[in-house]
Short mmCIF file of C-alpha atoms and ligand atoms in Angstrom, two decimals:
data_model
loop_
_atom_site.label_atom_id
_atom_site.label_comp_id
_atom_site.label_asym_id
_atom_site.label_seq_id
_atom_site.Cartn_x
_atom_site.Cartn_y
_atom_site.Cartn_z
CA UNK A 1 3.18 -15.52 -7.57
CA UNK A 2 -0.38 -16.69 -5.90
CA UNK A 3 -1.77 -14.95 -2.86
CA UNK A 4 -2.41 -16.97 -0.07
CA UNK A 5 -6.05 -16.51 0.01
CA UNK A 6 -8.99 -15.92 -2.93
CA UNK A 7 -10.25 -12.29 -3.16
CA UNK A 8 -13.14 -13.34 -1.48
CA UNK A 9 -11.53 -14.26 1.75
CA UNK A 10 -9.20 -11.23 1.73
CA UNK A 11 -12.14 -9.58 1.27
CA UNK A 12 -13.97 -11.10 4.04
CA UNK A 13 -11.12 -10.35 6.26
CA UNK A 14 -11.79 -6.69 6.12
CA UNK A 15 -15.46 -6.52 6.80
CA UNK A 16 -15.48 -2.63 6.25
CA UNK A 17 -15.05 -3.48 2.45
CA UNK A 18 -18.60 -4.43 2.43
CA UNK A 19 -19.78 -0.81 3.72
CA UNK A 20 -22.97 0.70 1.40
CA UNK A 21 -22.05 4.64 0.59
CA UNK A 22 -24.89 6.96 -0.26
CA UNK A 23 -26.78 3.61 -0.95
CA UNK A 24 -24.21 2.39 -3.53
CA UNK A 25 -21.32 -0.80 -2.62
CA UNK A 26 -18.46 1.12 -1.49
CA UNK A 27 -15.11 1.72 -3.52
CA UNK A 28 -12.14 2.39 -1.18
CA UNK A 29 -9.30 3.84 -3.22
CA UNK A 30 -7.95 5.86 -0.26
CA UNK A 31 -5.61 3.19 0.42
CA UNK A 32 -2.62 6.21 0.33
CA UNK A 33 -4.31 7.86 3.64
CA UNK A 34 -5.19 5.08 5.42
CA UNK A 35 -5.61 1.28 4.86
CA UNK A 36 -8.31 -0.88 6.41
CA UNK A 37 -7.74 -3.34 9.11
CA UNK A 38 -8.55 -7.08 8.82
CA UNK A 39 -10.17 -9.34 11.65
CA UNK A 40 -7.03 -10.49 12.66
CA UNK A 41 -6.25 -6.85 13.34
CA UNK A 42 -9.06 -6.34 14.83
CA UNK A 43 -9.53 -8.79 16.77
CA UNK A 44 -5.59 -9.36 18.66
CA UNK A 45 -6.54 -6.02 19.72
CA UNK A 46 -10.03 -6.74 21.43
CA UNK A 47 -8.63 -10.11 22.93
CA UNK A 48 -5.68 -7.74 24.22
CA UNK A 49 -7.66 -5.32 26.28
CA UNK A 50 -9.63 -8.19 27.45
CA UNK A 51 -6.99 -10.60 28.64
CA UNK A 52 -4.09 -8.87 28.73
CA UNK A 53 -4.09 -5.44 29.44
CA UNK A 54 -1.50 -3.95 32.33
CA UNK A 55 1.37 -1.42 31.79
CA UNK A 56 4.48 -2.67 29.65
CA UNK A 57 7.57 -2.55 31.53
CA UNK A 58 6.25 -1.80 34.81
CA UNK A 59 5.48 -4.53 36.81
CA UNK A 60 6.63 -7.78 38.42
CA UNK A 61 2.91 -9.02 38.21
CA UNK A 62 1.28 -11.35 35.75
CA UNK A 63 -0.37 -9.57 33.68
CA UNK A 64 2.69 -6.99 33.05
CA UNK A 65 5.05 -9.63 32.08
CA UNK A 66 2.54 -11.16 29.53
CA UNK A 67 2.11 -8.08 28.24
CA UNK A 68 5.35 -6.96 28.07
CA UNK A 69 6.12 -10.19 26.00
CA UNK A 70 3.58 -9.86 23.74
CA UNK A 71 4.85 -6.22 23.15
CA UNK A 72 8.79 -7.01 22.71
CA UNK A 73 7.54 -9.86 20.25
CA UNK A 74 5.57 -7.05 18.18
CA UNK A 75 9.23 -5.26 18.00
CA UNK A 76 10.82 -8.50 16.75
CA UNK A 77 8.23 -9.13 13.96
CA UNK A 78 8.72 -5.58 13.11
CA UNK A 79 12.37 -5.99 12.71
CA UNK A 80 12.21 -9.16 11.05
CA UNK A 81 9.39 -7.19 8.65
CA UNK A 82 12.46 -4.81 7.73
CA UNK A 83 15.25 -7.21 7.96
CA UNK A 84 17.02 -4.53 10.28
CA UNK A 85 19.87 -6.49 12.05
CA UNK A 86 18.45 -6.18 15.83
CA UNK A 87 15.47 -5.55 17.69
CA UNK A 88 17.36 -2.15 19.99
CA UNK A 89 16.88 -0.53 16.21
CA UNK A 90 13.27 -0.97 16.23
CA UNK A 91 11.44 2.67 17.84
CA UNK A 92 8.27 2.26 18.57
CA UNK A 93 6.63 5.69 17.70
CA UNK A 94 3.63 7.24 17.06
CA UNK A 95 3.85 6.66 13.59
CA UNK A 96 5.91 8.60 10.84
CA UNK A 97 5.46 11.98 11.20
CA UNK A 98 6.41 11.36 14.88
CA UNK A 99 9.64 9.60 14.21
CA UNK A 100 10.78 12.03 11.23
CA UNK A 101 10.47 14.88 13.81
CA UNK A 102 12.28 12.58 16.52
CA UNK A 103 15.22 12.34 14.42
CA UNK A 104 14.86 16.03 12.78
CA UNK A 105 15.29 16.84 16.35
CA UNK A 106 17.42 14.47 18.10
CA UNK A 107 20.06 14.49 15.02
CA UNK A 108 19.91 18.08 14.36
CA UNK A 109 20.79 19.00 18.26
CA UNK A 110 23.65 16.51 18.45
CA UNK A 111 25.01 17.08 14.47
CA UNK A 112 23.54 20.33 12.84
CA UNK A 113 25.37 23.64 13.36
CA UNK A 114 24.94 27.46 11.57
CA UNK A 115 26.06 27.21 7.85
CA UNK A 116 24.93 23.11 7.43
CA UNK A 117 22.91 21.88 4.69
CA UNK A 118 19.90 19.60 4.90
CA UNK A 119 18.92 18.27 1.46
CA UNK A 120 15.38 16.61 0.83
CA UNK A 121 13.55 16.05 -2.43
CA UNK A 122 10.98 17.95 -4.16
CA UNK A 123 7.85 15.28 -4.18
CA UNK A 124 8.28 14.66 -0.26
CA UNK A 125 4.97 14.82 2.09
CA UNK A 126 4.92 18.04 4.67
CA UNK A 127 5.67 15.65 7.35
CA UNK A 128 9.48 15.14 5.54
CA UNK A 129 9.95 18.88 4.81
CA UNK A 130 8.52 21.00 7.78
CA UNK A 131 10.60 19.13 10.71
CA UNK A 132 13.85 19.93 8.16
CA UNK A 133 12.28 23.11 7.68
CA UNK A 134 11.88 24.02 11.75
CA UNK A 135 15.39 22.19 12.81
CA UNK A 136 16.82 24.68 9.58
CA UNK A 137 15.09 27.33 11.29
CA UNK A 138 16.71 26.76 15.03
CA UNK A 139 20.25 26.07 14.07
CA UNK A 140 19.99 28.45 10.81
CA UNK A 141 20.80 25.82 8.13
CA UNK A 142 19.74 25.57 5.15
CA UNK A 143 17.23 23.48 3.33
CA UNK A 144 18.37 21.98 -0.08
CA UNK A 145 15.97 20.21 -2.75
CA UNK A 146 16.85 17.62 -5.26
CA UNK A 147 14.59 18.51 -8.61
CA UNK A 148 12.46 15.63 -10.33
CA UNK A 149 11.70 15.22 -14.03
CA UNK A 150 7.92 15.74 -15.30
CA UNK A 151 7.77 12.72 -15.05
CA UNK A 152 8.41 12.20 -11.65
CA UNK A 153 11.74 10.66 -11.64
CA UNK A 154 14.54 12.09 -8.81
CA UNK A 155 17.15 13.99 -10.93
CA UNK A 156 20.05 11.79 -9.61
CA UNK A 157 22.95 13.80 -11.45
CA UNK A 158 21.23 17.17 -9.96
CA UNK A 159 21.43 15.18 -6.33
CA UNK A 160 25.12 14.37 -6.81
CA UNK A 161 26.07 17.63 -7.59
CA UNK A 162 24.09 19.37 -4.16
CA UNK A 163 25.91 16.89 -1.25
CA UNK A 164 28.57 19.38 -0.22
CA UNK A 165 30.63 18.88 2.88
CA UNK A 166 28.08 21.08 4.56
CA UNK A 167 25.34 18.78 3.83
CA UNK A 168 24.71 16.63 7.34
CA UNK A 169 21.68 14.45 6.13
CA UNK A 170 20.33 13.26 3.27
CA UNK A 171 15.88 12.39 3.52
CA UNK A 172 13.59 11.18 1.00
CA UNK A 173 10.88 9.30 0.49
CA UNK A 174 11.09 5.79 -0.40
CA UNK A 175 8.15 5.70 -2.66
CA UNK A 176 5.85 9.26 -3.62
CA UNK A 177 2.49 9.59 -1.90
CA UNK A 178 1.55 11.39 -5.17
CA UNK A 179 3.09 10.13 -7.60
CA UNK A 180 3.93 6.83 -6.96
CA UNK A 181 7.31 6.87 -7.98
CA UNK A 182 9.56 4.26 -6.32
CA UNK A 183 12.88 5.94 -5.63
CA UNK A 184 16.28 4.55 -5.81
CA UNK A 185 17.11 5.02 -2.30
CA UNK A 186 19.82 2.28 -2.57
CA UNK A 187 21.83 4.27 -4.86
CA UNK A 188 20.72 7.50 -3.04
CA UNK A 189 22.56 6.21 0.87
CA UNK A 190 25.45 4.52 -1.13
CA UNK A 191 26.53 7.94 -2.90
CA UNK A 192 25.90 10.15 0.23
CA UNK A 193 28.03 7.13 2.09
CA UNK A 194 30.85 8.15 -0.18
CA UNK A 195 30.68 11.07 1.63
CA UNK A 196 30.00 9.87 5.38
CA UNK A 197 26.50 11.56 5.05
CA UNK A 198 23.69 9.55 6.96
CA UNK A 199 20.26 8.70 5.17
CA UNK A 200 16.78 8.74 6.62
CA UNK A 201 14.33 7.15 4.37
CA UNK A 202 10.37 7.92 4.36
CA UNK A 203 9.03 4.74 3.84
CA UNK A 204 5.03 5.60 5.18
CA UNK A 205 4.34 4.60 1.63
CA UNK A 206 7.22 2.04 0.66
CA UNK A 207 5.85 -0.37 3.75
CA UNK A 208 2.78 -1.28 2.06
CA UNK A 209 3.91 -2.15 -1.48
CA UNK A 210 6.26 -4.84 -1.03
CA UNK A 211 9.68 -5.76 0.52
CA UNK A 212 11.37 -3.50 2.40
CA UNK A 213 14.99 -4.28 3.63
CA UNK A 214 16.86 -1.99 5.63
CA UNK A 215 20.24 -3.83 5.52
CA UNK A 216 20.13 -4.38 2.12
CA UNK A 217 19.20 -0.45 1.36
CA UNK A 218 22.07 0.09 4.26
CA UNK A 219 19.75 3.66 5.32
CA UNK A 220 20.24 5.18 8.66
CA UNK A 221 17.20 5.53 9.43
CA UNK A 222 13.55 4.19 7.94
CA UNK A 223 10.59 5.31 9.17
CA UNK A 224 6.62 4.05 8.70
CA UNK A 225 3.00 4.46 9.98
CA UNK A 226 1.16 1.31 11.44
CA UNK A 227 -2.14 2.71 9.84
CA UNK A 228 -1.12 2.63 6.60
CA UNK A 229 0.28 -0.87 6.11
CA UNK A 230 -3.30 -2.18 7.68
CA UNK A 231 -2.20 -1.72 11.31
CA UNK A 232 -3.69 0.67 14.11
CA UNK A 233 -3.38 3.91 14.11
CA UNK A 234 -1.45 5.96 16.48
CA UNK A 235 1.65 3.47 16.02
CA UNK A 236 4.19 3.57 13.86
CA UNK A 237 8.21 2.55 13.54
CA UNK A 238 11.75 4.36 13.51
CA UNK A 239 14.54 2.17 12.54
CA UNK A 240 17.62 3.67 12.63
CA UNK A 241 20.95 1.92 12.92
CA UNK A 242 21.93 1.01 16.91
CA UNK A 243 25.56 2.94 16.32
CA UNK A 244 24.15 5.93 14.99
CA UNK A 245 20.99 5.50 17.35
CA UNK A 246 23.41 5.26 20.67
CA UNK A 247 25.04 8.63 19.15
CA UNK A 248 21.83 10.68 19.31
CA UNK A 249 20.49 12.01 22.57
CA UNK A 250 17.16 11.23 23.31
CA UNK A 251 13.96 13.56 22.00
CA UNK A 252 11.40 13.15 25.18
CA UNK A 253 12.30 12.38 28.71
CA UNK A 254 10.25 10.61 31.14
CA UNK A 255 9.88 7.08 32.58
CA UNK A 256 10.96 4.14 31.08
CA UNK A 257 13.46 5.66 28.91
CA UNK A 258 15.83 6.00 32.30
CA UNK A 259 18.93 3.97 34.12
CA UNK A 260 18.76 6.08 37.11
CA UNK A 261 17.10 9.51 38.47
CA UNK A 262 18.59 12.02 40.65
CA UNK A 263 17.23 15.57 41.09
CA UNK A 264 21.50 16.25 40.04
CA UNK A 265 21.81 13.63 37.50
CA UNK A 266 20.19 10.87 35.10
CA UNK A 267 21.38 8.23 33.08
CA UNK A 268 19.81 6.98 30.09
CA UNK A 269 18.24 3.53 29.44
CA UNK A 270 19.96 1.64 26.25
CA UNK A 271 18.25 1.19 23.21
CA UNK A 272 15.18 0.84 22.16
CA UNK A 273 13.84 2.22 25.27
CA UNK A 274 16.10 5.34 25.45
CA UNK A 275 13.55 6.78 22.81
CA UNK A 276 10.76 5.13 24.23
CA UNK A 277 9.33 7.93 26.89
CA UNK A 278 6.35 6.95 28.58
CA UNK A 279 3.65 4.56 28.27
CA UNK A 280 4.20 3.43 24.77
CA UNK A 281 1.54 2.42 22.48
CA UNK A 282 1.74 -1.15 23.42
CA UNK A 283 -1.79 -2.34 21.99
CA UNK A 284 -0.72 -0.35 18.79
CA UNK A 285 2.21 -2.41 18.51
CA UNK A 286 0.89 -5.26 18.88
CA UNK A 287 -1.91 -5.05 16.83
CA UNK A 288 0.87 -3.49 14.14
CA UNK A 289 2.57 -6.98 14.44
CA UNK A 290 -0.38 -8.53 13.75
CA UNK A 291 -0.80 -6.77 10.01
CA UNK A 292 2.54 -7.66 9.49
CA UNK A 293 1.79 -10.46 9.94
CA UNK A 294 -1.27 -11.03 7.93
CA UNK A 295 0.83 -9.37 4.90
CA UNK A 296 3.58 -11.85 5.64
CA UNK A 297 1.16 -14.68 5.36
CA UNK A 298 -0.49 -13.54 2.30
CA UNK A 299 2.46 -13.10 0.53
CA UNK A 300 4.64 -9.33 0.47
CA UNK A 301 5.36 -10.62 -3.46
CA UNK A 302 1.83 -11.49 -4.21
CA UNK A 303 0.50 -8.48 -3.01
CA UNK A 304 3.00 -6.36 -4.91
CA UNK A 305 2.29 -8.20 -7.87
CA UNK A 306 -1.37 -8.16 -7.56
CA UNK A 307 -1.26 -3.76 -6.89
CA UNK A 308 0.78 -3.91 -10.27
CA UNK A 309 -1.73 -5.59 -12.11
CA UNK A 310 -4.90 -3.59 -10.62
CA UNK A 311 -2.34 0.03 -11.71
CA UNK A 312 -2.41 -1.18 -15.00
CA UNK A 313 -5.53 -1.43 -15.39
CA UNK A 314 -6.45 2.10 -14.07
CA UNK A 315 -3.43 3.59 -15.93
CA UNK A 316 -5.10 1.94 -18.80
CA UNK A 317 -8.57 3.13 -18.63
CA UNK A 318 -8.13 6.49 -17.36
CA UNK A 319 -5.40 7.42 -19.90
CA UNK A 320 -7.94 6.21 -22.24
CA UNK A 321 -10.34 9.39 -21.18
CA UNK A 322 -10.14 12.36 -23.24
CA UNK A 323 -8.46 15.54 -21.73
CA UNK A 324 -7.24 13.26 -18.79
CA UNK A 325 -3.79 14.29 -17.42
CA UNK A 326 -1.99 11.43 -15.25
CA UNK A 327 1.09 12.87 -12.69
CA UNK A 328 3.53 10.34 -11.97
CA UNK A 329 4.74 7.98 -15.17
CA UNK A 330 8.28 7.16 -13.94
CA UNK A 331 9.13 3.31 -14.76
CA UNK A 332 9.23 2.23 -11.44
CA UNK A 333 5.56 2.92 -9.61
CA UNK A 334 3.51 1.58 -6.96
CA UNK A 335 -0.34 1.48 -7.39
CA UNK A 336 -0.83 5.05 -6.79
CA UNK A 337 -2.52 7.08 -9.71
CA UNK A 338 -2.85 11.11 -9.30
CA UNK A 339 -4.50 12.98 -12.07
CA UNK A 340 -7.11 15.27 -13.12
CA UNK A 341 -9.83 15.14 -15.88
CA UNK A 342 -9.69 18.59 -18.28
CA UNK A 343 -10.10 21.46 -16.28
CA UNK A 344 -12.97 19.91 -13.78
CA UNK A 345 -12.11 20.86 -9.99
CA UNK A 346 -10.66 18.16 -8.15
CA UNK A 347 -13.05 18.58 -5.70
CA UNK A 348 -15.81 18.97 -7.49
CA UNK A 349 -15.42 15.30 -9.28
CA UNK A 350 -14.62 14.21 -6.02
CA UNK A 351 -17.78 14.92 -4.40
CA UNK A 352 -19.55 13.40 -7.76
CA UNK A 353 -17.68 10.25 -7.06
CA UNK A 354 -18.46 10.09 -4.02
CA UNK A 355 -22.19 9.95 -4.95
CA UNK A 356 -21.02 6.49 -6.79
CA UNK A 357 -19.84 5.47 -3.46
CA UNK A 358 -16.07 6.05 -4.73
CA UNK A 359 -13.71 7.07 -1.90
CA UNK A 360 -10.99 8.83 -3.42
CA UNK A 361 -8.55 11.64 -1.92
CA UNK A 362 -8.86 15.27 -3.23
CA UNK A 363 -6.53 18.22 -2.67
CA UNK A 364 -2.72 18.37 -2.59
CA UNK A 365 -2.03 15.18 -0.35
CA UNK A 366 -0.07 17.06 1.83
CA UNK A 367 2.37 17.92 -1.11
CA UNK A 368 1.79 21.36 -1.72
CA UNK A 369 5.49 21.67 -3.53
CA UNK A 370 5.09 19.05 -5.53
CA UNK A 371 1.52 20.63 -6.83
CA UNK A 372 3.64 24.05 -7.25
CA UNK A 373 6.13 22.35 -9.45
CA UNK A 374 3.36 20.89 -12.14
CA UNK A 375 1.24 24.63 -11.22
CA UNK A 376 -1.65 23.11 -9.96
CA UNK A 377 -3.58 23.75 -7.05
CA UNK A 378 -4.41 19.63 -6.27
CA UNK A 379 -5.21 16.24 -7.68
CA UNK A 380 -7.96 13.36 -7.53
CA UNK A 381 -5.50 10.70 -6.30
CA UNK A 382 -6.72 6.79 -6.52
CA UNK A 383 -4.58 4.74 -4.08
CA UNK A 384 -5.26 0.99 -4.44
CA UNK A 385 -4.76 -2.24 -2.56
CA UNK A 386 -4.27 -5.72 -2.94
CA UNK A 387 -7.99 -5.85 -1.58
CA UNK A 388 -9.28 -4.12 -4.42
CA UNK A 389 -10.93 -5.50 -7.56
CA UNK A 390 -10.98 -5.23 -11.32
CA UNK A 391 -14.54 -4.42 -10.94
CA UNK A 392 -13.55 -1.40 -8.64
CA UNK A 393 -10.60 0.08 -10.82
CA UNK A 394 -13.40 -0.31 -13.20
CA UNK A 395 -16.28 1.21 -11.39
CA UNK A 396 -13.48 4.62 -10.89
CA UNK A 397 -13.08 4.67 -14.78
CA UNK A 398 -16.18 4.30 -15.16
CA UNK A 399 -16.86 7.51 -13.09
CA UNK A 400 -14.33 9.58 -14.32
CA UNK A 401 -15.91 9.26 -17.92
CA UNK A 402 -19.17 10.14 -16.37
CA UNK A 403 -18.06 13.25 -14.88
CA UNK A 404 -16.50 14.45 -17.71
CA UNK A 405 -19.44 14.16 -19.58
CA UNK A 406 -21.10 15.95 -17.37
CA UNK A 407 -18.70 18.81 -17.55
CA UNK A 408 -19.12 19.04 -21.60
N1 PLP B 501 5.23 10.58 4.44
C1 PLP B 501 4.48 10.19 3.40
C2 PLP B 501 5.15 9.89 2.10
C3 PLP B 501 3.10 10.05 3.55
O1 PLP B 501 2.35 9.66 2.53
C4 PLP B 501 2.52 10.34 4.81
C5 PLP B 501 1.06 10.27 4.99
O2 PLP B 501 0.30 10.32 4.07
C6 PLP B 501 3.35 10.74 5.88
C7 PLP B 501 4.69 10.84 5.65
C8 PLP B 501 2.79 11.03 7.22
O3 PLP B 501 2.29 9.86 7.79
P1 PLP B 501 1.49 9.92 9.19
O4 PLP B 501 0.42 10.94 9.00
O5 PLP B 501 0.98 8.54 9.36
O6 PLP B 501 2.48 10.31 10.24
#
């Protein structure tokens, strides 16, 4: 499978890429925070806030309507991203965190009750715990945790055996933000549809890494971050399915997300803009669209195929360094590599590579159980994208070796 463009042109596309760090070419292999933004990111959004910038929704004047458009065509190319089945299931939010706690909150008021079990996993970012962990806290449920292997692979037998017919929702991550694992969510909403118990899906770092299809995986709800499939930040999806959607009451009231307003009574707009209180982030969305886009164009398969081949070759060379211990070997991995060399600080080879101009994250990647469960305080975690190079996974090798040897 060929990309649609050399690496020189992708690489032109994202003219941060060619940034000089403490004098040195800069290595971005931070991809798992945030991505970078190409020109055609960039750039629909400039052109929007000089042509076509008015309030969505509001007006009967030019410059609303276009705008408006422009932004309900931004919620079809996100649905068509997903393959959800219509454009009412497409919430624009303010990215993932902000749609986990919209449902966390809009589910647990109409569904959750004293007694009720919520049951997560153990690798899953704070942003898919603490919501669970406050909504537990107001209706005094519990939280329950499905155990993974050393290697990082969900304990599927252990998850069968803790859905109870107390447990009202089922959340997990689609793919690990430390780890890398790719989890079988398929099989995870089909067994807790045997027993009529709804799925939300963290997909901030499933988006990114190839094709994601919401019918196929048949979730409730999927959820992702504009900023980290090289969109804007500030914008970000919730999918969830229009039935279960048109259950839930809605999170935030204000305008737009309103039939009709009387000081007695008021009646809901329907879907999508029932969840959609406010001034949305219209230029976000668009400008989301517009990396979805550009990943369409390049090729979702290409790209995935290209990450593969650039984890390889990190797995590879960093295995190859003496003392080095990798977290996350399940099978099934996107191009996410967490590890640390001997005993040296995370955060101390951090800083050294980022003398080389290496940009890599440090710390516990907002994953603080996960670290508990190996009993370690943090990682070095190298997060790479299709816009990366050989030379680059090299150049982090590379690195690593040198500040081990510096630690003999
Ligand atoms: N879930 C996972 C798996 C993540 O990796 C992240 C961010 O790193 C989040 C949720 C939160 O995303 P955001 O900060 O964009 O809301």
């Amino acid at each position: 499978m060929q990309l649609a463009k050399s690496i020189e042109e992708i690489r032109a596309d994202f003219p941060i890429l060619s940034t000089m760090a403490h004098g040195k070419p800069l290595v971005y292999l931070d991809n798992g925070a945030t991505t970078q933004k190409p020109l055609q990111v960039i750039n629909v959004m400039e052109e929007l806030y000089r042509t076509t910038n008015a309030n969505v929704h509001r007006g009967v004047h030019y410059l609303s309507d276009r705008v408006s458009e422009r932004y309900e065509a931004a919620r079809e190319t996100a649905r068509a991203f997903i393959n959800a089945r219509s454009r009412e299931e497409i919430i624009f939010t303010a990215g993932t965190t902000a749609s986990i706690n919209a449902v966390a909150f809009s589910f647990g008021e109409r569904y959750v009750r004293e007694g009720d079990e919520i049951l997560i996993s153990g690798m899953e970012h704070h942003a898919n715990i603490v919501p669970w962990q406050m909504l537990c806290e107001r209706k005094r449920a519990k939280l329950k945790i499905i155990p993974f292997s050393d290697e990082g692979v969900l304990d599927i037998e252990a998850y069968r055996t803790l859905l109870t017919e107390r447990t009202r929702i089922v959340a997990v991550t689609h793919v690990s933000n430390v780890l890398g694992t790719v989890n079988p969510v398929k099989e995870i909403v089909a067994e807790a549809h045997r027993h009529g118990i709804p799925v939300l899906v963290d997909g901030a770092q499933g988006i990114q890494h190839g094709l994601v299809d919401v019918t196929d995986l048949d979730c409730d709800f999927y959820v992702f971050s504009g900023h980290k499939v090289y969109g804007p930040n500030g914008i970000g999806v919730l999918y969830g399915k229009a039935d279960m959607l048109n259950e839930l009451p809605p999170y935030q009231g204000g305008g737009d997300m309103v039939a009709n307003v009387t000081f007695e009574k008021t009646t809901y707009n329907v879907l999508p803009f029932k969840f959609e209180a406010g001034t949305t982030n219209f230029t976000g969305a668009i400008g989301l669209a517009a990396a979805l886009d550009y990943l369409s164009a390049l090729g979702r398969e290409a790209v995935a195929q290209r990450e593969q081949s650039l984890l390889a070759l990190a797995t590879a060379g960093l295995s190859a360094i003496d003392g080095i211990r990798i977290y996350g070997t399940a099978p099934h991995k996107v191009s996410v590599i967490s590890f640390l060399p001997g005993t040296i600080h995370q955060l101390d080879a951090g800083m050294i590579l980022d003398k080389m101009g290496i940009a890599v994250r440090t710390g516990t990647h907002c994953a603080q159980p996960l670290m508990e469960r190996y009993g370690i305080t943090g990682n070095i975690r190298a997060s790479i994208a299709f816009y990366n190079t050989e030379d680059e996974v090299e150049a982090l090798v590379k690195g690593i070796r040198r500040v081990t040897e510096m630690f003999v």
